[in-house]
C-alpha cells in the first residue's frame, strides 16, 4: 500500500508539472485527488485493513499525500495565472512612452487656413456656413441666377462643361453663387449665410490665375434689407478680418444676379487698394428662383476669391506656388 501511495503521488505530480494553463489545472484537481482518482481509490480500500494502528498510519499517509498534490496544483496554478496575465497585458498594452517627433507633423494648407479664418470671422458676425456641389446644373450656375440660355453675361465665366446626355446642361461651377439658390430653396428666411468652396474656370494658369480656385459667397435675406446694410457688412468684415486700419469701398459694376451691383476693394495700411470681389442687392428674379417673394423679402450677396487673399496676406509672388505642393515652400506657413 505504501508503494502504491508513493506511485500515485508521483503520477499525480507528473501530471501537474505537465499542465500548461490555469484552466487545465482547475480541471486536474478532480482527476488526481477526487474519489475516482488512484489516491481516492486507495483511500476507499483502507476499511479492509484489519490492524487499527496500520490503518491509522496509512490513512495519515494518504491524507498527507493528497494535501501535497493539492498544494502542488495550487502553486502551479498561481504561476500559470500570473504568466497568462502578463502575456495579456503585453498584447493589449499601450506604450505611453512613445513620442511623436514634432517636425513630422502636418499643417493645414494656406487656402484652408484662410477659409477657416474667413468662416470664423463671418460666424462671429452672425452668419451660418453652407456648402453646395462642385458639379452643377446649368440651372443653378446660370439660369436661376437670372441668366437664361444665350444670355450674353454667361461669357463673363469661361465655363468647363461636363459630358452629359443633354450637352451643356452640366458644368463645373464657375462661382459659388449657385449655392445662394440652393440655400434659399432649403432654408426658411431670414438667411445669413456664407458659402465657401472650390470653383472652376477655363483659364491658363499664370502668376495670378488658376483654373481651380476658391471663393466665399455671402447671402443675406431678411425684411427691409438695403444697400446700406451691404456696405456696412463689407466694412465690418474688412475691419474684423484684415484689421482696424483697413477700410473698404464699393465701385459700380454689373452682375446679372444683383441689381444694383458693385465691386469692392479694400485699402491696405500703406494706402494702396486691392480689388477683392463682387456684390450687390439680390435681383428679384433670383429671389423668385429661390422660392421667395420679392415683395416680402430683400437681400444682398457678395463673393470673392480666397486664394488671392491668402497670396496677399503672405506676400506670395506666384499663386501657382501654393499648388505645386513643394514641402519646402508650404512649411514656411504654419
Ligand atoms: N459670382 C460672382 C463672380 O464670381 C461674384 C458675386 C457674388 C457678385 C455675389 C455679386 C454677388 O464673379
mmCIF file of C-alpha atoms and ligand atoms in Angstrom:
data_model
loop_
_atom_site.group_PDB
_atom_site.id
_atom_site.type_symbol
_atom_site.label_atom_id
_atom_site.label_comp_id
_atom_site.label_asym_id
_atom_site.label_seq_id
_atom_site.Cartn_x
_atom_site.Cartn_y
_atom_site.Cartn_z
ATOM 1 C CA UNK A 1 0.000 0.000 0.000
ATOM 2 C CA UNK A 2 2.779 2.446 0.853
ATOM 3 C CA UNK A 3 4.374 1.789 -2.524
ATOM 4 C CA UNK A 4 1.010 2.308 -4.242
ATOM 5 C CA UNK A 5 0.600 5.650 -2.471
ATOM 6 C CA UNK A 6 4.075 6.793 -3.489
ATOM 7 C CA UNK A 7 3.464 5.727 -7.103
ATOM 8 C CA UNK A 8 0.093 7.527 -7.223
ATOM 9 C CA UNK A 9 1.673 10.701 -5.818
ATOM 10 C CA UNK A 10 4.482 10.585 -8.388
ATOM 11 C CA UNK A 11 1.989 10.105 -11.218
ATOM 12 C CA UNK A 12 -0.186 12.981 -9.938
ATOM 13 C CA UNK A 13 2.790 15.345 -9.543
ATOM 14 C CA UNK A 14 3.959 14.498 -13.082
ATOM 15 C CA UNK A 15 0.508 15.425 -14.425
ATOM 16 C CA UNK A 16 0.577 18.712 -12.516
ATOM 17 C CA UNK A 17 4.041 19.505 -13.855
ATOM 18 C CA UNK A 18 2.902 18.780 -17.423
ATOM 19 C CA UNK A 19 -0.169 21.046 -17.239
ATOM 20 C CA UNK A 20 0.405 24.347 -19.098
ATOM 21 C CA UNK A 21 -2.595 26.556 -18.314
ATOM 22 C CA UNK A 22 -4.543 27.697 -15.280
ATOM 23 C CA UNK A 23 -7.725 26.342 -16.874
ATOM 24 C CA UNK A 24 -6.347 22.792 -17.336
ATOM 25 C CA UNK A 25 -5.056 22.793 -13.726
ATOM 26 C CA UNK A 26 -8.508 23.685 -12.436
ATOM 27 C CA UNK A 27 -9.836 20.542 -14.144
ATOM 28 C CA UNK A 28 -6.951 18.456 -12.862
ATOM 29 C CA UNK A 29 -7.728 18.511 -9.124
ATOM 30 C CA UNK A 30 -10.769 16.246 -9.581
ATOM 31 C CA UNK A 31 -8.868 13.671 -11.587
ATOM 32 C CA UNK A 32 -5.808 13.415 -9.286
ATOM 33 C CA UNK A 33 -7.298 13.838 -5.768
ATOM 34 C CA UNK A 34 -11.029 13.101 -6.318
ATOM 35 C CA UNK A 35 -12.877 9.976 -5.242
ATOM 36 C CA UNK A 36 -12.255 8.175 -8.519
ATOM 37 C CA UNK A 37 -8.567 9.118 -8.684
ATOM 38 C CA UNK A 38 -5.887 6.483 -7.838
ATOM 39 C CA UNK A 39 -5.364 8.115 -4.433
ATOM 40 C CA UNK A 40 -9.126 8.257 -3.817
ATOM 41 C CA UNK A 41 -9.443 4.593 -4.652
ATOM 42 C CA UNK A 42 -6.634 3.675 -2.260
ATOM 43 C CA UNK A 43 -8.485 5.579 0.433
ATOM 44 C CA UNK A 44 -11.626 3.510 -0.080
ATOM 45 C CA UNK A 45 -9.550 0.349 0.465
ATOM 46 C CA UNK A 46 -8.447 1.487 3.963
ATOM 47 C CA UNK A 47 -11.505 -0.115 5.575
ATOM 48 C CA UNK A 48 -10.330 -3.560 4.618
ATOM 49 C CA UNK A 49 -7.095 -3.249 6.665
ATOM 50 C CA UNK A 50 -7.559 -5.161 9.892
ATOM 51 C CA UNK A 51 -4.725 -3.713 12.016
ATOM 52 C CA UNK A 52 -6.017 -0.488 13.575
ATOM 53 C CA UNK A 53 -2.605 1.154 14.000
ATOM 54 C CA UNK A 54 -1.568 0.246 10.455
ATOM 55 C CA UNK A 55 -4.930 1.580 9.174
ATOM 56 C CA UNK A 56 -4.406 4.903 11.021
ATOM 57 C CA UNK A 57 -0.839 5.279 9.769
ATOM 58 C CA UNK A 58 -1.829 4.573 6.138
ATOM 59 C CA UNK A 59 -4.781 6.952 6.431
ATOM 60 C CA UNK A 60 -2.444 9.644 7.681
ATOM 61 C CA UNK A 61 -0.002 8.949 4.847
ATOM 62 C CA UNK A 62 -2.840 9.165 2.267
ATOM 63 C CA UNK A 63 -4.084 12.489 3.651
ATOM 64 C CA UNK A 64 -0.551 13.899 3.582
ATOM 65 C CA UNK A 65 -0.107 12.668 0.009
ATOM 66 C CA UNK A 66 -3.372 14.313 -1.115
ATOM 67 C CA UNK A 67 -2.502 17.584 0.600
ATOM 68 C CA UNK A 68 0.907 17.593 -1.090
ATOM 69 C CA UNK A 69 -0.673 17.057 -4.518
ATOM 70 C CA UNK A 70 -3.258 19.795 -3.874
ATOM 71 C CA UNK A 71 -0.529 22.205 -2.772
ATOM 72 C CA UNK A 72 1.423 21.439 -5.956
ATOM 73 C CA UNK A 73 -1.689 22.155 -8.041
ATOM 74 C CA UNK A 74 -2.267 25.476 -6.257
ATOM 75 C CA UNK A 75 1.355 26.588 -6.697
ATOM 76 C CA UNK A 76 1.477 25.673 -10.379
ATOM 77 C CA UNK A 77 -1.907 27.295 -10.977
ATOM 78 C CA UNK A 78 -0.788 30.588 -9.450
ATOM 79 C CA UNK A 79 2.325 30.512 -11.640
ATOM 80 C CA UNK A 80 0.262 29.915 -14.783
ATOM 81 C CA UNK A 81 -2.222 32.673 -13.903
ATOM 82 C CA UNK A 82 0.406 35.329 -13.450
ATOM 83 C CA UNK A 83 2.209 34.319 -16.663
ATOM 84 C CA UNK A 84 -1.097 34.458 -18.548
ATOM 85 C CA UNK A 85 -1.944 37.899 -17.132
ATOM 86 C CA UNK A 86 1.462 39.220 -18.096
ATOM 87 C CA UNK A 87 1.090 37.908 -21.654
ATOM 88 C CA UNK A 88 -2.357 39.523 -21.942
ATOM 89 C CA UNK A 89 -1.085 42.874 -20.693
ATOM 90 C CA UNK A 90 1.823 42.739 -23.124
ATOM 91 C CA UNK A 91 -0.502 42.092 -26.059
ATOM 92 C CA UNK A 92 -3.149 44.669 -25.129
ATOM 93 C CA UNK A 93 -0.947 47.294 -23.580
ATOM 94 C CA UNK A 94 -0.302 50.802 -24.931
ATOM 95 C CA UNK A 95 3.218 52.098 -24.725
ATOM 96 C CA UNK A 96 2.740 55.516 -23.172
ATOM 97 C CA UNK A 97 6.394 56.344 -23.523
ATOM 98 C CA UNK A 98 6.040 56.729 -27.317
ATOM 99 C CA UNK A 99 6.649 60.286 -28.604
ATOM 100 C CA UNK A 100 5.767 61.821 -31.939
ATOM 101 C CA UNK A 101 8.549 63.912 -33.358
ATOM 102 C CA UNK A 102 7.167 67.487 -33.772
ATOM 103 C CA UNK A 103 8.983 68.006 -37.070
ATOM 104 C CA UNK A 104 6.860 65.278 -38.711
ATOM 105 C CA UNK A 105 3.519 66.992 -38.018
ATOM 106 C CA UNK A 106 1.496 68.309 -40.970
ATOM 107 C CA UNK A 107 -0.112 71.713 -41.387
ATOM 108 C CA UNK A 108 -3.340 72.848 -42.970
ATOM 109 C CA UNK A 109 -2.874 74.303 -46.454
ATOM 110 C CA UNK A 110 -2.664 78.092 -46.821
ATOM 111 C CA UNK A 111 -6.043 78.231 -48.560
ATOM 112 C CA UNK A 112 -7.632 76.019 -45.888
ATOM 113 C CA UNK A 113 -6.215 78.311 -43.203
ATOM 114 C CA UNK A 114 -7.667 81.363 -44.982
ATOM 115 C CA UNK A 115 -11.058 79.644 -45.421
ATOM 116 C CA UNK A 116 -11.216 78.714 -41.741
ATOM 117 C CA UNK A 117 -10.331 82.263 -40.669
ATOM 118 C CA UNK A 118 -12.985 83.673 -43.018
ATOM 119 C CA UNK A 119 -15.594 81.297 -41.620
ATOM 120 C CA UNK A 120 -14.612 82.262 -38.064
ATOM 121 C CA UNK A 121 -14.985 85.982 -38.809
ATOM 122 C CA UNK A 122 -18.366 85.554 -40.527
ATOM 123 C CA UNK A 123 -19.675 83.233 -37.810
ATOM 124 C CA UNK A 124 -18.643 85.987 -35.371
ATOM 125 C CA UNK A 125 -20.776 88.420 -37.408
ATOM 126 C CA UNK A 126 -23.788 86.070 -37.087
ATOM 127 C CA UNK A 127 -23.568 84.079 -40.341
ATOM 128 C CA UNK A 128 -24.057 80.328 -40.812
ATOM 129 C CA UNK A 129 -21.863 78.233 -43.128
ATOM 130 C CA UNK A 130 -23.359 76.282 -46.082
ATOM 131 C CA UNK A 131 -21.918 74.210 -48.913
ATOM 132 C CA UNK A 132 -23.069 73.106 -52.352
ATOM 133 C CA UNK A 133 -21.937 70.686 -55.104
ATOM 134 C CA UNK A 134 -18.924 71.375 -57.342
ATOM 135 C CA UNK A 135 -20.559 69.722 -60.359
ATOM 136 C CA UNK A 136 -23.629 71.857 -61.038
ATOM 137 C CA UNK A 137 -26.522 72.002 -63.440
ATOM 138 C CA UNK A 138 -26.854 74.858 -65.905
ATOM 139 C CA UNK A 139 -29.967 75.827 -63.941
ATOM 140 C CA UNK A 140 -28.171 76.619 -60.676
ATOM 141 C CA UNK A 141 -24.954 78.019 -62.189
ATOM 142 C CA UNK A 142 -26.680 80.337 -64.718
ATOM 143 C CA UNK A 143 -30.437 80.117 -65.305
ATOM 144 C CA UNK A 144 -31.603 80.654 -61.710
ATOM 145 C CA UNK A 145 -29.060 83.485 -61.414
ATOM 146 C CA UNK A 146 -31.034 85.498 -63.982
ATOM 147 C CA UNK A 147 -29.029 84.279 -66.995
ATOM 148 C CA UNK A 148 -31.373 82.481 -69.386
ATOM 149 C CA UNK A 149 -29.832 80.371 -72.208
ATOM 150 C CA UNK A 150 -27.706 82.521 -74.546
ATOM 151 C CA UNK A 151 -27.667 85.465 -72.092
ATOM 152 C CA UNK A 152 -24.546 87.436 -73.074
ATOM 153 C CA UNK A 153 -23.362 87.706 -69.453
ATOM 154 C CA UNK A 154 -22.687 83.951 -69.436
ATOM 155 C CA UNK A 155 -19.457 84.770 -71.269
ATOM 156 C CA UNK A 156 -18.196 86.512 -68.087
ATOM 157 C CA UNK A 157 -17.346 82.989 -66.883
ATOM 158 C CA UNK A 158 -15.130 80.739 -69.038
ATOM 159 C CA UNK A 159 -17.027 77.572 -68.348
ATOM 160 C CA UNK A 160 -15.852 73.967 -68.174
ATOM 161 C CA UNK A 161 -18.619 71.566 -69.202
ATOM 162 C CA UNK A 162 -19.135 68.004 -68.040
ATOM 163 C CA UNK A 163 -20.183 65.464 -70.696
ATOM 164 C CA UNK A 164 -23.839 64.668 -70.215
ATOM 165 C CA UNK A 165 -26.883 63.296 -72.060
ATOM 166 C CA UNK A 166 -28.042 66.842 -72.781
ATOM 167 C CA UNK A 167 -24.828 68.653 -73.873
ATOM 168 C CA UNK A 168 -24.178 71.874 -71.911
ATOM 169 C CA UNK A 169 -26.581 71.056 -69.094
ATOM 170 C CA UNK A 170 -23.893 70.030 -66.565
ATOM 171 C CA UNK A 171 -20.953 72.292 -65.653
ATOM 172 C CA UNK A 172 -18.161 72.560 -63.114
ATOM 173 C CA UNK A 173 -19.488 75.520 -61.141
ATOM 174 C CA UNK A 174 -17.812 78.742 -62.254
ATOM 175 C CA UNK A 175 -18.589 80.524 -58.978
ATOM 176 C CA UNK A 176 -20.157 79.860 -55.569
ATOM 177 C CA UNK A 177 -23.288 81.884 -56.452
ATOM 178 C CA UNK A 178 -25.362 78.736 -57.310
ATOM 179 C CA UNK A 179 -25.222 77.881 -53.593
ATOM 180 C CA UNK A 180 -27.294 81.059 -52.972
ATOM 181 C CA UNK A 181 -30.194 79.446 -54.834
ATOM 182 C CA UNK A 182 -29.815 76.109 -53.029
ATOM 183 C CA UNK A 183 -29.774 77.843 -49.615
ATOM 184 C CA UNK A 184 -32.839 79.985 -50.488
ATOM 185 C CA UNK A 185 -34.683 76.830 -51.562
ATOM 186 C CA UNK A 186 -33.775 74.909 -48.421
ATOM 187 C CA UNK A 187 -33.628 77.378 -45.543
ATOM 188 C CA UNK A 188 -36.597 79.386 -44.366
ATOM 189 C CA UNK A 189 -35.768 83.130 -44.296
ATOM 190 C CA UNK A 190 -34.288 85.191 -42.710
ATOM 191 C CA UNK A 191 -30.959 83.889 -44.056
ATOM 192 C CA UNK A 192 -27.453 84.966 -43.040
ATOM 193 C CA UNK A 193 -25.104 82.507 -44.761
ATOM 194 C CA UNK A 194 -21.565 82.221 -46.137
ATOM 195 C CA UNK A 195 -20.713 79.510 -48.653
ATOM 196 C CA UNK A 196 -17.040 78.707 -49.257
ATOM 197 C CA UNK A 197 -15.871 76.249 -51.912
ATOM 198 C CA UNK A 198 -13.914 75.262 -54.984
ATOM 199 C CA UNK A 199 -14.757 76.803 -58.357
ATOM 200 C CA UNK A 200 -13.523 76.091 -61.875
ATOM 201 C CA UNK A 201 -12.804 78.218 -64.950
ATOM 202 C CA UNK A 202 -11.272 77.554 -68.329
ATOM 203 C CA UNK A 203 -8.169 79.636 -67.617
ATOM 204 C CA UNK A 204 -4.477 79.138 -68.332
ATOM 205 C CA UNK A 205 -2.503 79.132 -65.076
ATOM 206 C CA UNK A 206 -0.270 82.186 -64.525
ATOM 207 C CA UNK A 207 1.048 84.137 -61.542
ATOM 208 C CA UNK A 208 -2.426 85.439 -60.622
ATOM 209 C CA UNK A 209 -4.805 82.810 -62.103
ATOM 210 C CA UNK A 210 -5.543 79.140 -61.548
ATOM 211 C CA UNK A 211 -8.255 77.161 -63.392
ATOM 212 C CA UNK A 212 -9.272 75.742 -59.997
ATOM 213 C CA UNK A 213 -9.580 78.213 -57.158
ATOM 214 C CA UNK A 214 -11.739 79.057 -54.143
ATOM 215 C CA UNK A 215 -14.439 81.596 -53.431
ATOM 216 C CA UNK A 216 -16.573 82.511 -50.480
ATOM 217 C CA UNK A 217 -20.125 83.655 -51.157
ATOM 218 C CA UNK A 218 -22.254 85.668 -48.749
ATOM 219 C CA UNK A 219 -26.042 85.873 -48.743
ATOM 220 C CA UNK A 220 -28.341 87.889 -46.519
ATOM 221 C CA UNK A 221 -32.131 87.666 -46.908
ATOM 222 C CA UNK A 222 -34.417 89.460 -44.498
ATOM 223 C CA UNK A 223 -37.138 92.102 -44.415
ATOM 224 C CA UNK A 224 -36.165 95.667 -45.407
ATOM 225 C CA UNK A 225 -32.526 94.924 -46.244
ATOM 226 C CA UNK A 226 -30.933 97.907 -48.041
ATOM 227 C CA UNK A 227 -27.693 98.757 -49.850
ATOM 228 C CA UNK A 228 -26.513 100.429 -46.632
ATOM 229 C CA UNK A 229 -26.654 97.035 -44.887
ATOM 230 C CA UNK A 230 -24.457 95.635 -47.663
ATOM 231 C CA UNK A 231 -21.868 98.428 -47.412
ATOM 232 C CA UNK A 232 -21.858 98.213 -43.598
ATOM 233 C CA UNK A 233 -21.381 94.441 -43.614
ATOM 234 C CA UNK A 234 -18.464 94.664 -46.078
ATOM 235 C CA UNK A 235 -16.841 97.338 -43.907
ATOM 236 C CA UNK A 236 -17.398 95.360 -40.676
ATOM 237 C CA UNK A 237 -15.918 92.278 -42.313
ATOM 238 C CA UNK A 238 -12.895 94.206 -43.651
ATOM 239 C CA UNK A 239 -12.024 95.521 -40.201
ATOM 240 C CA UNK A 240 -12.668 92.198 -38.440
ATOM 241 C CA UNK A 241 -10.618 90.179 -40.932
ATOM 242 C CA UNK A 242 -7.781 92.470 -42.019
ATOM 243 C CA UNK A 243 -7.546 94.797 -39.016
ATOM 244 C CA UNK A 244 -8.883 98.140 -37.780
ATOM 245 C CA UNK A 245 -6.546 100.157 -40.045
ATOM 246 C CA UNK A 246 -8.170 98.698 -43.208
ATOM 247 C CA UNK A 247 -11.204 100.206 -44.952
ATOM 248 C CA UNK A 248 -13.389 99.190 -47.895
ATOM 249 C CA UNK A 249 -15.025 100.937 -50.866
ATOM 250 C CA UNK A 250 -17.653 99.978 -53.425
ATOM 251 C CA UNK A 251 -17.485 100.807 -57.164
ATOM 252 C CA UNK A 252 -20.458 100.475 -59.550
ATOM 253 C CA UNK A 253 -20.342 97.264 -61.576
ATOM 254 C CA UNK A 254 -22.575 94.721 -63.260
ATOM 255 C CA UNK A 255 -23.672 91.180 -62.384
ATOM 256 C CA UNK A 256 -26.872 89.669 -63.803
ATOM 257 C CA UNK A 257 -27.925 88.317 -60.391
ATOM 258 C CA UNK A 258 -27.630 91.559 -58.417
ATOM 259 C CA UNK A 259 -29.161 94.979 -59.020
ATOM 260 C CA UNK A 260 -27.597 97.350 -58.295
ATOM 261 C CA UNK A 261 -24.176 95.684 -58.410
ATOM 262 C CA UNK A 262 -20.770 96.773 -57.190
ATOM 263 C CA UNK A 263 -17.201 95.668 -56.970
ATOM 264 C CA UNK A 264 -15.494 96.082 -53.615
ATOM 265 C CA UNK A 265 -11.900 96.966 -52.820
ATOM 266 C CA UNK A 266 -10.031 97.137 -49.550
ATOM 267 C CA UNK A 267 -7.398 99.689 -48.645
ATOM 268 C CA UNK A 268 -4.193 98.355 -47.175
ATOM 269 C CA UNK A 269 -2.425 100.064 -44.249
ATOM 270 C CA UNK A 270 0.037 101.607 -46.780
ATOM 271 C CA UNK A 271 -2.848 103.345 -48.616
ATOM 272 C CA UNK A 272 -2.939 101.130 -51.741
ATOM 273 C CA UNK A 273 -6.190 99.487 -52.851
ATOM 274 C CA UNK A 274 -6.730 95.871 -53.802
ATOM 275 C CA UNK A 275 -9.763 94.531 -55.604
ATOM 276 C CA UNK A 276 -11.495 91.809 -53.617
ATOM 277 C CA UNK A 277 -14.799 90.759 -55.197
ATOM 278 C CA UNK A 278 -18.319 91.494 -56.390
ATOM 279 C CA UNK A 279 -21.548 92.242 -54.564
ATOM 280 C CA UNK A 280 -24.998 93.760 -54.879
ATOM 281 C CA UNK A 281 -28.686 93.587 -53.981
ATOM 282 C CA UNK A 282 -30.203 90.203 -54.860
ATOM 283 C CA UNK A 283 -32.190 90.552 -58.131
ATOM 284 C CA UNK A 284 -35.967 89.909 -57.802
ATOM 285 C CA UNK A 285 -35.729 87.132 -60.430
ATOM 286 C CA UNK A 286 -33.106 85.394 -58.284
ATOM 287 C CA UNK A 287 -35.332 85.656 -55.181
ATOM 288 C CA UNK A 288 -38.156 84.091 -57.213
ATOM 289 C CA UNK A 289 -35.892 81.263 -58.449
ATOM 290 C CA UNK A 290 -35.054 80.621 -54.782
ATOM 291 C CA UNK A 291 -38.757 80.383 -53.967
ATOM 292 C CA UNK A 292 -39.013 83.758 -52.195
ATOM 293 C CA UNK A 293 -41.496 86.592 -52.761
ATOM 294 C CA UNK A 294 -39.568 89.804 -53.718
ATOM 295 C CA UNK A 295 -42.429 91.867 -52.275
ATOM 296 C CA UNK A 296 -41.779 90.394 -48.840
ATOM 297 C CA UNK A 297 -38.035 89.661 -48.814
ATOM 298 C CA UNK A 298 -34.959 91.549 -49.924
ATOM 299 C CA UNK A 299 -31.271 90.905 -49.531
ATOM 300 C CA UNK A 300 -27.708 91.285 -50.673
ATOM 301 C CA UNK A 301 -24.971 88.943 -51.834
ATOM 302 C CA UNK A 302 -21.221 89.110 -52.236
ATOM 303 C CA UNK A 303 -18.491 86.817 -53.467
ATOM 304 C CA UNK A 304 -14.708 86.926 -53.545
ATOM 305 C CA UNK A 305 -11.626 84.802 -54.179
ATOM 306 C CA UNK A 306 -9.916 83.154 -51.233
ATOM 307 C CA UNK A 307 -6.657 82.156 -52.964
ATOM 308 C CA UNK A 308 -5.741 85.729 -53.848
ATOM 309 C CA UNK A 309 -6.382 86.789 -50.280
ATOM 310 C CA UNK A 310 -4.030 84.095 -48.970
ATOM 311 C CA UNK A 311 -1.499 85.190 -51.611
ATOM 312 C CA UNK A 312 -1.789 88.844 -50.484
ATOM 313 C CA UNK A 313 -1.605 88.003 -46.818
ATOM 314 C CA UNK A 314 1.622 86.032 -47.166
ATOM 315 C CA UNK A 315 3.151 88.213 -49.931
ATOM 316 C CA UNK A 316 3.423 85.252 -52.317
ATOM 317 C CA UNK A 317 4.579 86.297 -55.798
ATOM 318 C CA UNK A 318 3.084 83.473 -57.814
ATOM 319 C CA UNK A 319 -0.266 81.838 -56.945
ATOM 320 C CA UNK A 320 0.898 78.587 -58.593
ATOM 321 C CA UNK A 321 3.427 78.115 -55.786
ATOM 322 C CA UNK A 322 0.522 77.281 -53.468
ATOM 323 C CA UNK A 323 -0.388 74.225 -55.546
ATOM 324 C CA UNK A 324 2.924 72.653 -56.515
ATOM 325 C CA UNK A 325 2.983 71.011 -53.064
ATOM 326 C CA UNK A 326 6.686 71.603 -52.552
ATOM 327 C CA UNK A 327 7.050 70.994 -48.806
ATOM 328 C CA UNK A 328 9.963 73.447 -48.571
ATOM 329 C CA UNK A 329 7.540 76.168 -49.706
ATOM 330 C CA UNK A 330 4.494 75.044 -47.705
ATOM 331 C CA UNK A 331 6.408 74.583 -44.430
ATOM 332 C CA UNK A 332 7.107 78.312 -44.274
ATOM 333 C CA UNK A 333 3.491 78.990 -43.344
ATOM 334 C CA UNK A 334 2.166 77.397 -40.161
HETATM 335 N N1 LIG B 1 -20.223 85.260 -58.510
HETATM 336 C C1 LIG B 1 -19.515 86.478 -58.838
HETATM 337 C C2 LIG B 1 -18.206 86.125 -59.541
HETATM 338 O O1 LIG B 1 -17.776 85.007 -59.459
HETATM 339 C C3 LIG B 1 -19.250 87.333 -57.609
HETATM 340 C C4 LIG B 1 -20.505 87.850 -56.991
HETATM 341 C C5 LIG B 1 -21.129 87.167 -55.985
HETATM 342 C C6 LIG B 1 -21.057 89.045 -57.410
HETATM 343 C C7 LIG B 1 -22.293 87.646 -55.407
HETATM 344 C C8 LIG B 1 -22.203 89.559 -56.821
HETATM 345 C C9 LIG B 1 -22.809 88.855 -55.825
HETATM 346 O O2 LIG B 1 -17.615 86.932 -60.179
#
